[in-house]
Amino acid sequence: MFGYEFPLDIRISFSLFFDEYREFLKSDNKLVRDRAESILKIVEEYPELEQGIITENRVQELLPQIELVLEDSFSQILQKNEIKIATIPFSNVVLKSTQRYNDIISAAGIDFEPQIKNLNEDNYFIMGCSIILNKYYGYKIDFRRPFFYEIPDTIGINRYYRILYNGDFIEIIKTDKAKEINEQDVAELLDNFDNVAIWKEKFPPNSWIFKGIVIANMFDVTTDVSLSDFKASLLRYDKTKDNFIDSFQNIFRAIFNLPEIKVGFSNYNEEDQVFERVPFKSIDSYILFDQYSDDCESALCKGSYYYLFNESKYFAISDVNKYQKSTPQEKIYKNLIAQNINSAIIAPIENHGKLLGVLEIVSPNVHELNSINANKLQDVMPYLVDAVLRSKAKAEDELELVIQQECTSIHPSVYWKFRQEAKRFLRALVDENPVSFREVVFEDVYPLFGQIDIKGSSDARNSAVQKDLVLQLQSISKIINKVGEQDALPIYEQIKFRIDDFIHSVTDRLQVDSEQKILDFVKKDITPLFKHLRKKNKELETLIHEYNTSLDGNIKMLYKYRRAHDESVMLINKEMAALLDKKQEEAQQMYPHYFERFKSDGVEHNMYIGESITKQNSFNKIYLYNLRLWQLQVMCEMENEYYQLKKDLPVALDVASMVLVFSASLSVRFRMDEKRFDVDGTYNARYEVVKKRVDKANIKGTNRRITEKGKLVIVYSQRNDEREYIKYINFLQSKNYLEEEIEMVELDDLQGVTGLKALRVNILYSKNKKDKEYYTYEDLMKELN
């Protein structure tokens, strides 16, 4: 009876029904006995009803008798209520059915034949095997899964009916062709559910007999399945797939039982207080209509705005034309009418009181959507909120990714402009327009540059390298001497000679390749030798173990003095950067500006301030002057912070501070290739040249560097800048940041840059943060020592 392979040979039989009726003959109730006798007369006349019917043709011939046998199982009074059929498992053969089932199938169309959803031929075969395992062998293995019929109704909406099988009236009979199944076979089958070949090997087709029928009860679970599909759709949503919104709308049509409704969505941009289209294909916004974004109050009417933002409730419009006539000035009704929408539900998607977006359900029919069926959204909204939260997080990640890929880590003050460009970039991609990420430019901004530099850091590190190399070579030499005493081989003398030569050359002068030469010597000659020597005796093993323990685990070289130097530099950078970052937060509150800092042998920072960096039309030069004063003050505070830190450093290093003044405004462009901001234009490039070279410049006519420990140096070129900064210095002197004396000097000409001058002022320090006495650097060092 199956058009495909099945492990069971189907025999439609009512033998277990007849057994029940034979028991009813013993009943004290005469009506029950009479009924049983009438049914048993049928089997006497048609014994194949008990023995088993093999062909579909014979089933059709015996349908009148089958109807009578099954009459008690299909109550006449429930014919229009129950959805029920007598059948064989996983088949479309219908032996008897209720009136409601017949009506459902009739509504689906003349040629409609119900098919169990998500069950292919292989699944049918394996389900047949599961019946054998459960019914014959008694293995309590749950192969069951929900079975559904998907059947369209008269208005074209697919409805879902869950099938529950009653298997009380079936027998499973083993034939000679059947193979015996043991626990090992079952274990193998459990691990190979999807491998139908193994199942067919254990259960050859038609090797078992199915004798009986099943009663299938069905229940309308359209809403449950639609909600499940809704959740699944949200989880697997792919914005690049055009068919997503179609399947999404079909789910809502099933939930509302309305075949013509459509679904739209608007994203809520809290930062700009606007609704925006989501940048995904095929998702419309009916309240925005032909706009990309619109102000929330403008896009909604007063009533819908109040319900969405104040009450966090849906707003139902049962008759758009009626609402439009009463409030003709409202844009939302004009937009809906222009799209042939006559009823709608506008529902807020919100999480913990925070609006995320708006769900728009619309219909071309008046009164079809209303405040009553809007309540169906209560089951939908929790899942939609979760999906929107995920979608928003994903959208934010995509914006971040575009910015990160096309730019770099962006300072908050200019982040808004990169977001604007990233949104334009993503919209163009969705519209399939040729697009590239445009360079971001800020025009007419004023630059500020400052640095606190570790003085003599390179010399200090070279000294640390020398000490580490000499100490390691001396440790190696000690072991080689001990080996030579125990085993006087000429080769050990030759190794000792090379070690001494390395020590002499490193001590005399550290060359560029000295470290690499010694590293190669240790790696190629010493390390293999020590692996051999440590096996010779306990004394050598102990010496070599002590030597290996003294080495750094990563580079396998002595790293004592270099570690002390590197940790000192790292601590200086960390503390100075932390203080600068903390002070920057305060400065941003005064007036937004671009800020970036870099750590190398010290900390340097760039700042840009101007109208184009802020969204508001609010810039005034007073904010530039304020930032320049703030910069000088913070440089003094960083110097003081450093000298509080100095006593705790592994290596005592000194720092020197400098500020570069550039009086003219310039343009700053984000370089896509270098992922960083840079000044724009040939003239402005002079500023970058000065920044890179000025701290190495000397005071004119001397060999003294312009930067010096204990002094704040302000480099400038214009007389106006000098007057301005002297005012700042005088103020900071009154606050005990700087000493009274101001030194004015000229700088040696730099390559391509001439005419630079500098103001140099001693910074005042205190011994600790509570100390009210202030010292110059020299006085502080004397006091501390």
PDB file of N, CA, C and O in Angstrom, residues 299-365:
ATOM      1  N   ALA A 299       6.557  61.833  12.448  1.00  0.00           N
ATOM      2  CA  ALA A 299       6.161  60.586  11.779  1.00  0.00           C
ATOM      3  C   ALA A 299       4.881  60.011  12.352  1.00  0.00           C
ATOM      4  O   ALA A 299       4.133  59.320  11.660  1.00  0.00           O
ATOM      5  N   LEU A 300       4.588  60.291  13.640  1.00  0.00           N
ATOM      6  CA  LEU A 300       3.406  59.745  14.298  1.00  0.00           C
ATOM      7  C   LEU A 300       2.371  60.839  14.521  1.00  0.00           C
ATOM      8  O   LEU A 300       2.683  62.026  14.494  1.00  0.00           O
ATOM      9  N   CYS A 301       1.153  60.412  14.778  1.00  0.00           N
ATOM     10  CA  CYS A 301       0.140  61.371  15.222  1.00  0.00           C
ATOM     11  C   CYS A 301       0.273  61.526  16.733  1.00  0.00           C
ATOM     12  O   CYS A 301       1.010  60.774  17.392  1.00  0.00           O
ATOM     13  N   LYS A 302      -0.452  62.478  17.301  1.00  0.00           N
ATOM     14  CA  LYS A 302      -0.324  62.735  18.740  1.00  0.00           C
ATOM     15  C   LYS A 302      -0.734  61.520  19.558  1.00  0.00           C
ATOM     16  O   LYS A 302      -0.103  61.182  20.565  1.00  0.00           O
ATOM     17  N   GLY A 303      -1.796  60.851  19.118  1.00  0.00           N
ATOM     18  CA  GLY A 303      -2.282  59.676  19.853  1.00  0.00           C
ATOM     19  C   GLY A 303      -1.285  58.532  19.834  1.00  0.00           C
ATOM     20  O   GLY A 303      -0.980  57.941  20.875  1.00  0.00           O
ATOM     21  N   SER A 304      -0.777  58.211  18.644  1.00  0.00           N
ATOM     22  CA  SER A 304       0.178  57.099  18.544  1.00  0.00           C
ATOM     23  C   SER A 304       1.485  57.433  19.253  1.00  0.00           C
ATOM     24  O   SER A 304       2.108  56.570  19.868  1.00  0.00           O
ATOM     25  N   TYR A 305       1.895  58.702  19.194  1.00  0.00           N
ATOM     26  CA  TYR A 305       3.131  59.104  19.892  1.00  0.00           C
ATOM     27  C   TYR A 305       2.958  58.920  21.404  1.00  0.00           C
ATOM     28  O   TYR A 305       3.843  58.406  22.093  1.00  0.00           O
ATOM     29  N   TYR A 306       1.794  59.313  21.922  1.00  0.00           N
ATOM     30  CA  TYR A 306       1.543  59.177  23.353  1.00  0.00           C
ATOM     31  C   TYR A 306       1.537  57.703  23.763  1.00  0.00           C
ATOM     32  O   TYR A 306       2.147  57.311  24.768  1.00  0.00           O
ATOM     33  N   TYR A 307       0.845  56.850  23.001  1.00  0.00           N
ATOM     34  CA  TYR A 307       0.754  55.439  23.350  1.00  0.00           C
ATOM     35  C   TYR A 307       2.114  54.749  23.286  1.00  0.00           C
ATOM     36  O   TYR A 307       2.457  53.939  24.149  1.00  0.00           O
ATOM     37  N   LEU A 308       2.907  55.077  22.261  1.00  0.00           N
ATOM     38  CA  LEU A 308       4.199  54.409  22.088  1.00  0.00           C
ATOM     39  C   LEU A 308       5.222  54.882  23.110  1.00  0.00           C
ATOM     40  O   LEU A 308       5.938  54.061  23.700  1.00  0.00           O
ATOM     41  N   PHE A 309       5.306  56.200  23.320  1.00  0.00           N
ATOM     42  CA  PHE A 309       6.388  56.743  24.143  1.00  0.00           C
ATOM     43  C   PHE A 309       6.009  56.905  25.618  1.00  0.00           C
ATOM     44  O   PHE A 309       6.888  56.806  26.482  1.00  0.00           O
ATOM     45  N   ASN A 310       4.729  57.131  25.910  1.00  0.00           N
ATOM     46  CA  ASN A 310       4.337  57.354  27.302  1.00  0.00           C
ATOM     47  C   ASN A 310       3.733  56.113  27.952  1.00  0.00           C
ATOM     48  O   ASN A 310       3.974  55.855  29.132  1.00  0.00           O
ATOM     49  N   GLU A 311       2.966  55.351  27.185  1.00  0.00           N
ATOM     50  CA  GLU A 311       2.283  54.186  27.742  1.00  0.00           C
ATOM     51  C   GLU A 311       2.944  52.864  27.362  1.00  0.00           C
ATOM     52  O   GLU A 311       2.638  51.829  27.937  1.00  0.00           O
ATOM     53  N   SER A 312       3.827  52.897  26.350  1.00  0.00           N
ATOM     54  CA  SER A 312       4.466  51.670  25.826  1.00  0.00           C
ATOM     55  C   SER A 312       3.403  50.640  25.423  1.00  0.00           C
ATOM     56  O   SER A 312       3.524  49.448  25.693  1.00  0.00           O
ATOM     57  N   LYS A 313       2.344  51.127  24.767  1.00  0.00           N
ATOM     58  CA  LYS A 313       1.259  50.260  24.300  1.00  0.00           C
ATOM     59  C   LYS A 313       1.074  50.429  22.789  1.00  0.00           C
ATOM     60  O   LYS A 313       1.491  51.424  22.211  1.00  0.00           O
ATOM     61  N   TYR A 314       0.429  49.425  22.196  1.00  0.00           N
ATOM     62  CA  TYR A 314       0.153  49.496  20.764  1.00  0.00           C
ATOM     63  C   TYR A 314      -0.901  50.558  20.494  1.00  0.00           C
ATOM     64  O   TYR A 314      -1.664  50.951  21.379  1.00  0.00           O
ATOM     65  N   PHE A 315      -0.953  51.004  19.228  1.00  0.00           N
ATOM     66  CA  PHE A 315      -1.955  51.976  18.794  1.00  0.00           C
ATOM     67  C   PHE A 315      -2.645  51.393  17.570  1.00  0.00           C
ATOM     68  O   PHE A 315      -2.006  51.144  16.552  1.00  0.00           O
ATOM     69  N   ALA A 316      -3.944  51.107  17.696  1.00  0.00           N
ATOM     70  CA  ALA A 316      -4.713  50.489  16.609  1.00  0.00           C
ATOM     71  C   ALA A 316      -5.485  51.552  15.846  1.00  0.00           C
ATOM     72  O   ALA A 316      -6.136  52.424  16.432  1.00  0.00           O
ATOM     73  N   ILE A 317      -5.403  51.478  14.503  1.00  0.00           N
ATOM     74  CA  ILE A 317      -6.139  52.387  13.618  1.00  0.00           C
ATOM     75  C   ILE A 317      -7.069  51.516  12.778  1.00  0.00           C
ATOM     76  O   ILE A 317      -6.650  50.907  11.793  1.00  0.00           O
ATOM     77  N   SER A 318      -8.322  51.419  13.175  1.00  0.00           N
ATOM     78  CA  SER A 318      -9.241  50.504  12.490  1.00  0.00           C
ATOM     79  C   SER A 318      -9.755  51.083  11.174  1.00  0.00           C
ATOM     80  O   SER A 318     -10.139  50.339  10.276  1.00  0.00           O
ATOM     81  N   ASP A 319      -9.772  52.408  11.058  1.00  0.00           N
ATOM     82  CA  ASP A 319     -10.255  53.066   9.836  1.00  0.00           C
ATOM     83  C   ASP A 319      -9.367  54.286   9.570  1.00  0.00           C
ATOM     84  O   ASP A 319      -9.563  55.355  10.158  1.00  0.00           O
ATOM     85  N   VAL A 320      -8.410  54.114   8.690  1.00  0.00           N
ATOM     86  CA  VAL A 320      -7.420  55.166   8.441  1.00  0.00           C
ATOM     87  C   VAL A 320      -8.087  56.429   7.908  1.00  0.00           C
ATOM     88  O   VAL A 320      -7.763  57.551   8.332  1.00  0.00           O
ATOM     89  N   ASN A 321      -9.020  56.274   6.981  1.00  0.00           N
ATOM     90  CA  ASN A 321      -9.682  57.447   6.384  1.00  0.00           C
ATOM     91  C   ASN A 321     -10.458  58.248   7.427  1.00  0.00           C
ATOM     92  O   ASN A 321     -10.459  59.486   7.410  1.00  0.00           O
ATOM     93  N   LYS A 322     -11.089  57.551   8.347  1.00  0.00           N
ATOM     94  CA  LYS A 322     -11.839  58.228   9.406  1.00  0.00           C
ATOM     95  C   LYS A 322     -10.892  59.050  10.290  1.00  0.00           C
ATOM     96  O   LYS A 322     -11.187  60.200  10.615  1.00  0.00           O
ATOM     97  N   TYR A 323      -9.767  58.452  10.644  1.00  0.00           N
ATOM     98  CA  TYR A 323      -8.786  59.154  11.471  1.00  0.00           C
ATOM     99  C   TYR A 323      -8.196  60.351  10.719  1.00  0.00           C
ATOM    100  O   TYR A 323      -7.965  61.414  11.291  1.00  0.00           O
ATOM    101  N   GLN A 324      -7.985  60.159   9.409  1.00  0.00           N
ATOM    102  CA  GLN A 324      -7.382  61.225   8.616  1.00  0.00           C
ATOM    103  C   GLN A 324      -8.318  62.429   8.493  1.00  0.00           C
ATOM    104  O   GLN A 324      -7.877  63.579   8.548  1.00  0.00           O
ATOM    105  N   LYS A 325      -9.596  62.153   8.391  1.00  0.00           N
ATOM    106  CA  LYS A 325     -10.558  63.244   8.284  1.00  0.00           C
ATOM    107  C   LYS A 325     -10.637  64.051   9.580  1.00  0.00           C
ATOM    108  O   LYS A 325     -10.842  65.268   9.558  1.00  0.00           O
ATOM    109  N   SER A 326     -10.476  63.360  10.705  1.00  0.00           N
ATOM    110  CA  SER A 326     -10.565  64.069  11.987  1.00  0.00           C
ATOM    111  C   SER A 326      -9.284  64.836  12.299  1.00  0.00           C
ATOM    112  O   SER A 326      -9.323  65.836  13.016  1.00  0.00           O
ATOM    113  N   THR A 327      -8.151  64.390  11.763  1.00  0.00           N
ATOM    114  CA  THR A 327      -6.865  65.096  11.977  1.00  0.00           C
ATOM    115  C   THR A 327      -6.119  65.174  10.643  1.00  0.00           C
ATOM    116  O   THR A 327      -5.135  64.455  10.415  1.00  0.00           O
ATOM    117  N   PRO A 328      -6.575  66.011   9.728  1.00  0.00           N
ATOM    118  CA  PRO A 328      -6.018  66.042   8.363  1.00  0.00           C
ATOM    119  C   PRO A 328      -4.559  66.484   8.295  1.00  0.00           C
ATOM    120  O   PRO A 328      -3.882  66.226   7.297  1.00  0.00           O
ATOM    121  N   GLN A 329      -4.055  67.129   9.342  1.00  0.00           N
ATOM    122  CA  GLN A 329      -2.678  67.624   9.297  1.00  0.00           C
ATOM    123  C   GLN A 329      -1.648  66.544   9.614  1.00  0.00           C
ATOM    124  O   GLN A 329      -0.452  66.736   9.393  1.00  0.00           O
ATOM    125  N   GLU A 330      -2.079  65.390  10.128  1.00  0.00           N
ATOM    126  CA  GLU A 330      -1.133  64.352  10.557  1.00  0.00           C
ATOM    127  C   GLU A 330      -0.552  63.606   9.352  1.00  0.00           C
ATOM    128  O   GLU A 330      -1.286  63.061   8.516  1.00  0.00           O
ATOM    129  N   LYS A 331       0.776  63.551   9.311  1.00  0.00           N
ATOM    130  CA  LYS A 331       1.481  62.935   8.183  1.00  0.00           C
ATOM    131  C   LYS A 331       1.263  61.416   8.110  1.00  0.00           C
ATOM    132  O   LYS A 331       1.191  60.835   7.030  1.00  0.00           O
ATOM    133  N   ILE A 332       1.133  60.763   9.256  1.00  0.00           N
ATOM    134  CA  ILE A 332       1.051  59.305   9.278  1.00  0.00           C
ATOM    135  C   ILE A 332      -0.142  58.800   8.462  1.00  0.00           C
ATOM    136  O   ILE A 332      -0.022  57.820   7.719  1.00  0.00           O
ATOM    137  N   TYR A 333      -1.310  59.481   8.558  1.00  0.00           N
ATOM    138  CA  TYR A 333      -2.505  59.033   7.838  1.00  0.00           C
ATOM    139  C   TYR A 333      -2.371  59.288   6.345  1.00  0.00           C
ATOM    140  O   TYR A 333      -2.826  58.483   5.517  1.00  0.00           O
ATOM    141  N   LYS A 334      -1.730  60.404   5.988  1.00  0.00           N
ATOM    142  CA  LYS A 334      -1.487  60.677   4.562  1.00  0.00           C
ATOM    143  C   LYS A 334      -0.587  59.588   3.973  1.00  0.00           C
ATOM    144  O   LYS A 334      -0.822  59.104   2.859  1.00  0.00           O
ATOM    145  N   ASN A 335       0.468  59.208   4.712  1.00  0.00           N
ATOM    146  CA  ASN A 335       1.387  58.166   4.233  1.00  0.00           C
ATOM    147  C   ASN A 335       0.688  56.821   4.082  1.00  0.00           C
ATOM    148  O   ASN A 335       0.899  56.102   3.105  1.00  0.00           O
ATOM    149  N   LEU A 336      -0.162  56.460   5.064  1.00  0.00           N
ATOM    150  CA  LEU A 336      -0.862  55.173   4.996  1.00  0.00           C
ATOM    151  C   LEU A 336      -1.847  55.138   3.830  1.00  0.00           C
ATOM    152  O   LEU A 336      -1.928  54.147   3.101  1.00  0.00           O
ATOM    153  N   ILE A 337      -2.596  56.211   3.640  1.00  0.00           N
ATOM    154  CA  ILE A 337      -3.562  56.266   2.526  1.00  0.00           C
ATOM    155  C   ILE A 337      -2.839  56.184   1.191  1.00  0.00           C
ATOM    156  O   ILE A 337      -3.309  55.516   0.253  1.00  0.00           O
ATOM    157  N   ALA A 338      -1.682  56.842   1.085  1.00  0.00           N
ATOM    158  CA  ALA A 338      -0.910  56.803  -0.159  1.00  0.00           C
ATOM    159  C   ALA A 338      -0.444  55.387  -0.484  1.00  0.00           C
ATOM    160  O   ALA A 338      -0.162  55.077  -1.645  1.00  0.00           O
ATOM    161  N   GLN A 339      -0.402  54.509   0.517  1.00  0.00           N
ATOM    162  CA  GLN A 339       0.031  53.119   0.299  1.00  0.00           C
ATOM    163  C   GLN A 339      -1.152  52.146   0.303  1.00  0.00           C
ATOM    164  O   GLN A 339      -0.967  50.937   0.421  1.00  0.00           O
ATOM    165  N   ASN A 340      -2.397  52.711   0.185  1.00  0.00           N
ATOM    166  CA  ASN A 340      -3.623  51.910   0.147  1.00  0.00           C
ATOM    167  C   ASN A 340      -3.792  51.090   1.418  1.00  0.00           C
ATOM    168  O   ASN A 340      -4.186  49.921   1.390  1.00  0.00           O
ATOM    169  N   ILE A 341      -3.482  51.687   2.535  1.00  0.00           N
ATOM    170  CA  ILE A 341      -3.630  51.028   3.838  1.00  0.00           C
ATOM    171  C   ILE A 341      -4.844  51.632   4.539  1.00  0.00           C
ATOM    172  O   ILE A 341      -4.931  52.848   4.712  1.00  0.00           O
ATOM    173  N   ASN A 342      -5.767  50.753   4.948  1.00  0.00           N
ATOM    174  CA  ASN A 342      -7.016  51.238   5.549  1.00  0.00           C
ATOM    175  C   ASN A 342      -7.186  50.862   7.009  1.00  0.00           C
ATOM    176  O   ASN A 342      -8.116  51.348   7.669  1.00  0.00           O
ATOM    177  N   SER A 343      -6.336  49.981   7.514  1.00  0.00           N
ATOM    178  CA  SER A 343      -6.312  49.720   8.958  1.00  0.00           C
ATOM    179  C   SER A 343      -4.896  49.294   9.324  1.00  0.00           C
ATOM    180  O   SER A 343      -4.163  48.744   8.488  1.00  0.00           O
ATOM    181  N   ALA A 344      -4.519  49.564  10.569  1.00  0.00           N
ATOM    182  CA  ALA A 344      -3.126  49.307  10.955  1.00  0.00           C
ATOM    183  C   ALA A 344      -3.004  49.165  12.467  1.00  0.00           C
ATOM    184  O   ALA A 344      -3.850  49.650  13.233  1.00  0.00           O
ATOM    185  N   ILE A 345      -1.940  48.485  12.877  1.00  0.00           N
ATOM    186  CA  ILE A 345      -1.546  48.417  14.292  1.00  0.00           C
ATOM    187  C   ILE A 345      -0.094  48.857  14.373  1.00  0.00           C
ATOM    188  O   ILE A 345       0.771  48.300  13.674  1.00  0.00           O
ATOM    189  N   ILE A 346       0.164  49.870  15.181  1.00  0.00           N
ATOM    190  CA  ILE A 346       1.533  50.364  15.399  1.00  0.00           C
ATOM    191  C   ILE A 346       1.908  49.959  16.819  1.00  0.00           C
ATOM    192  O   ILE A 346       1.295  50.436  17.783  1.00  0.00           O
ATOM    193  N   ALA A 347       2.889  49.062  16.963  1.00  0.00           N
ATOM    194  CA  ALA A 347       3.218  48.508  18.279  1.00  0.00           C
ATOM    195  C   ALA A 347       4.663  48.820  18.654  1.00  0.00           C
ATOM    196  O   ALA A 347       5.576  48.623  17.836  1.00  0.00           O
ATOM    197  N   PRO A 348       4.883  49.295  19.889  1.00  0.00           N
ATOM    198  CA  PRO A 348       6.262  49.583  20.313  1.00  0.00           C
ATOM    199  C   PRO A 348       7.013  48.300  20.658  1.00  0.00           C
ATOM    200  O   PRO A 348       6.470  47.413  21.328  1.00  0.00           O
ATOM    201  N   ILE A 349       8.230  48.203  20.207  1.00  0.00           N
ATOM    202  CA  ILE A 349       9.118  47.113  20.620  1.00  0.00           C
ATOM    203  C   ILE A 349      10.060  47.725  21.641  1.00  0.00           C
ATOM    204  O   ILE A 349      10.926  48.532  21.305  1.00  0.00           O
ATOM    205  N   GLU A 350       9.833  47.399  22.900  1.00  0.00           N
ATOM    206  CA  GLU A 350      10.613  48.044  23.956  1.00  0.00           C
ATOM    207  C   GLU A 350      11.140  47.019  24.954  1.00  0.00           C
ATOM    208  O   GLU A 350      10.570  45.942  25.133  1.00  0.00           O
ATOM    209  N   ASN A 351      12.243  47.366  25.570  1.00  0.00           N
ATOM    210  CA  ASN A 351      12.906  46.479  26.524  1.00  0.00           C
ATOM    211  C   ASN A 351      13.228  47.278  27.788  1.00  0.00           C
ATOM    212  O   ASN A 351      13.994  48.244  27.731  1.00  0.00           O
ATOM    213  N   HIS A 352      12.615  46.872  28.898  1.00  0.00           N
ATOM    214  CA  HIS A 352      12.816  47.559  30.175  1.00  0.00           C
ATOM    215  C   HIS A 352      12.582  49.074  30.051  1.00  0.00           C
ATOM    216  O   HIS A 352      13.372  49.881  30.538  1.00  0.00           O
ATOM    217  N   GLY A 353      11.477  49.411  29.372  1.00  0.00           N
ATOM    218  CA  GLY A 353      11.106  50.812  29.247  1.00  0.00           C
ATOM    219  C   GLY A 353      11.862  51.580  28.185  1.00  0.00           C
ATOM    220  O   GLY A 353      11.608  52.770  27.985  1.00  0.00           O
ATOM    221  N   LYS A 354      12.756  50.930  27.481  1.00  0.00           N
ATOM    222  CA  LYS A 354      13.548  51.598  26.448  1.00  0.00           C
ATOM    223  C   LYS A 354      13.040  51.190  25.070  1.00  0.00           C
ATOM    224  O   LYS A 354      13.030  50.013  24.727  1.00  0.00           O
ATOM    225  N   LEU A 355      12.596  52.175  24.277  1.00  0.00           N
ATOM    226  CA  LEU A 355      12.064  51.891  22.949  1.00  0.00           C
ATOM    227  C   LEU A 355      13.177  51.471  22.003  1.00  0.00           C
ATOM    228  O   LEU A 355      14.215  52.127  21.916  1.00  0.00           O
ATOM    229  N   LEU A 356      12.960  50.346  21.311  1.00  0.00           N
ATOM    230  CA  LEU A 356      13.943  49.829  20.351  1.00  0.00           C
ATOM    231  C   LEU A 356      13.520  50.106  18.911  1.00  0.00           C
ATOM    232  O   LEU A 356      14.351  50.366  18.048  1.00  0.00           O
ATOM    233  N   GLY A 357      12.209  50.008  18.690  1.00  0.00           N
ATOM    234  CA  GLY A 357      11.706  50.192  17.331  1.00  0.00           C
ATOM    235  C   GLY A 357      10.194  50.079  17.327  1.00  0.00           C
ATOM    236  O   GLY A 357       9.550  49.987  18.376  1.00  0.00           O
ATOM    237  N   VAL A 358       9.623  50.051  16.126  1.00  0.00           N
ATOM    238  CA  VAL A 358       8.168  49.993  15.986  1.00  0.00           C
ATOM    239  C   VAL A 358       7.799  48.901  14.993  1.00  0.00           C
ATOM    240  O   VAL A 358       8.340  48.844  13.886  1.00  0.00           O
ATOM    241  N   LEU A 359       6.905  48.005  15.423  1.00  0.00           N
ATOM    242  CA  LEU A 359       6.335  46.993  14.540  1.00  0.00           C
ATOM    243  C   LEU A 359       5.094  47.578  13.889  1.00  0.00           C
ATOM    244  O   LEU A 359       4.228  48.139  14.570  1.00  0.00           O
ATOM    245  N   GLU A 360       5.005  47.440  12.559  1.00  0.00           N
ATOM    246  CA  GLU A 360       3.883  48.016  11.816  1.00  0.00           C
ATOM    247  C   GLU A 360       3.147  46.881  11.096  1.00  0.00           C
ATOM    248  O   GLU A 360       3.718  46.232  10.222  1.00  0.00           O
ATOM    249  N   ILE A 361       1.919  46.621  11.487  1.00  0.00           N
ATOM    250  CA  ILE A 361       1.076  45.630  10.804  1.00  0.00           C
ATOM    251  C   ILE A 361      -0.023  46.403  10.089  1.00  0.00           C
ATOM    252  O   ILE A 361      -0.748  47.187  10.720  1.00  0.00           O
ATOM    253  N   VAL A 362      -0.145  46.203   8.784  1.00  0.00           N
ATOM    254  CA  VAL A 362      -1.080  47.020   8.000  1.00  0.00           C
ATOM    255  C   VAL A 362      -1.955  46.131   7.123  1.00  0.00           C
ATOM    256  O   VAL A 362      -1.576  45.012   6.766  1.00  0.00           O
ATOM    257  N   SER A 363      -3.131  46.653   6.782  1.00  0.00           N
ATOM    258  CA  SER A 363      -4.084  45.915   5.944  1.00  0.00           C
ATOM    259  C   SER A 363      -4.770  46.870   4.977  1.00  0.00           C
ATOM    260  O   SER A 363      -5.034  48.024   5.324  1.00  0.00           O
ATOM    261  N   PRO A 364      -5.105  46.391   3.788  1.00  0.00           N
ATOM    262  CA  PRO A 364      -5.849  47.236   2.841  1.00  0.00           C
ATOM    263  C   PRO A 364      -7.340  47.325   3.174  1.00  0.00           C
ATOM    264  O   PRO A 364      -8.080  48.061   2.517  1.00  0.00           O
ATOM    265  N   ASN A 365      -7.785  46.571   4.189  1.00  0.00           N
ATOM    266  CA  ASN A 365      -9.206  46.477   4.495  1.00  0.00           C
ATOM    267  C   ASN A 365      -9.561  47.229   5.784  1.00  0.00           C
ATOM    268  O   ASN A 365      -8.874  47.099   6.797  1.00  0.00           O
TER     269      ASN A 365
END
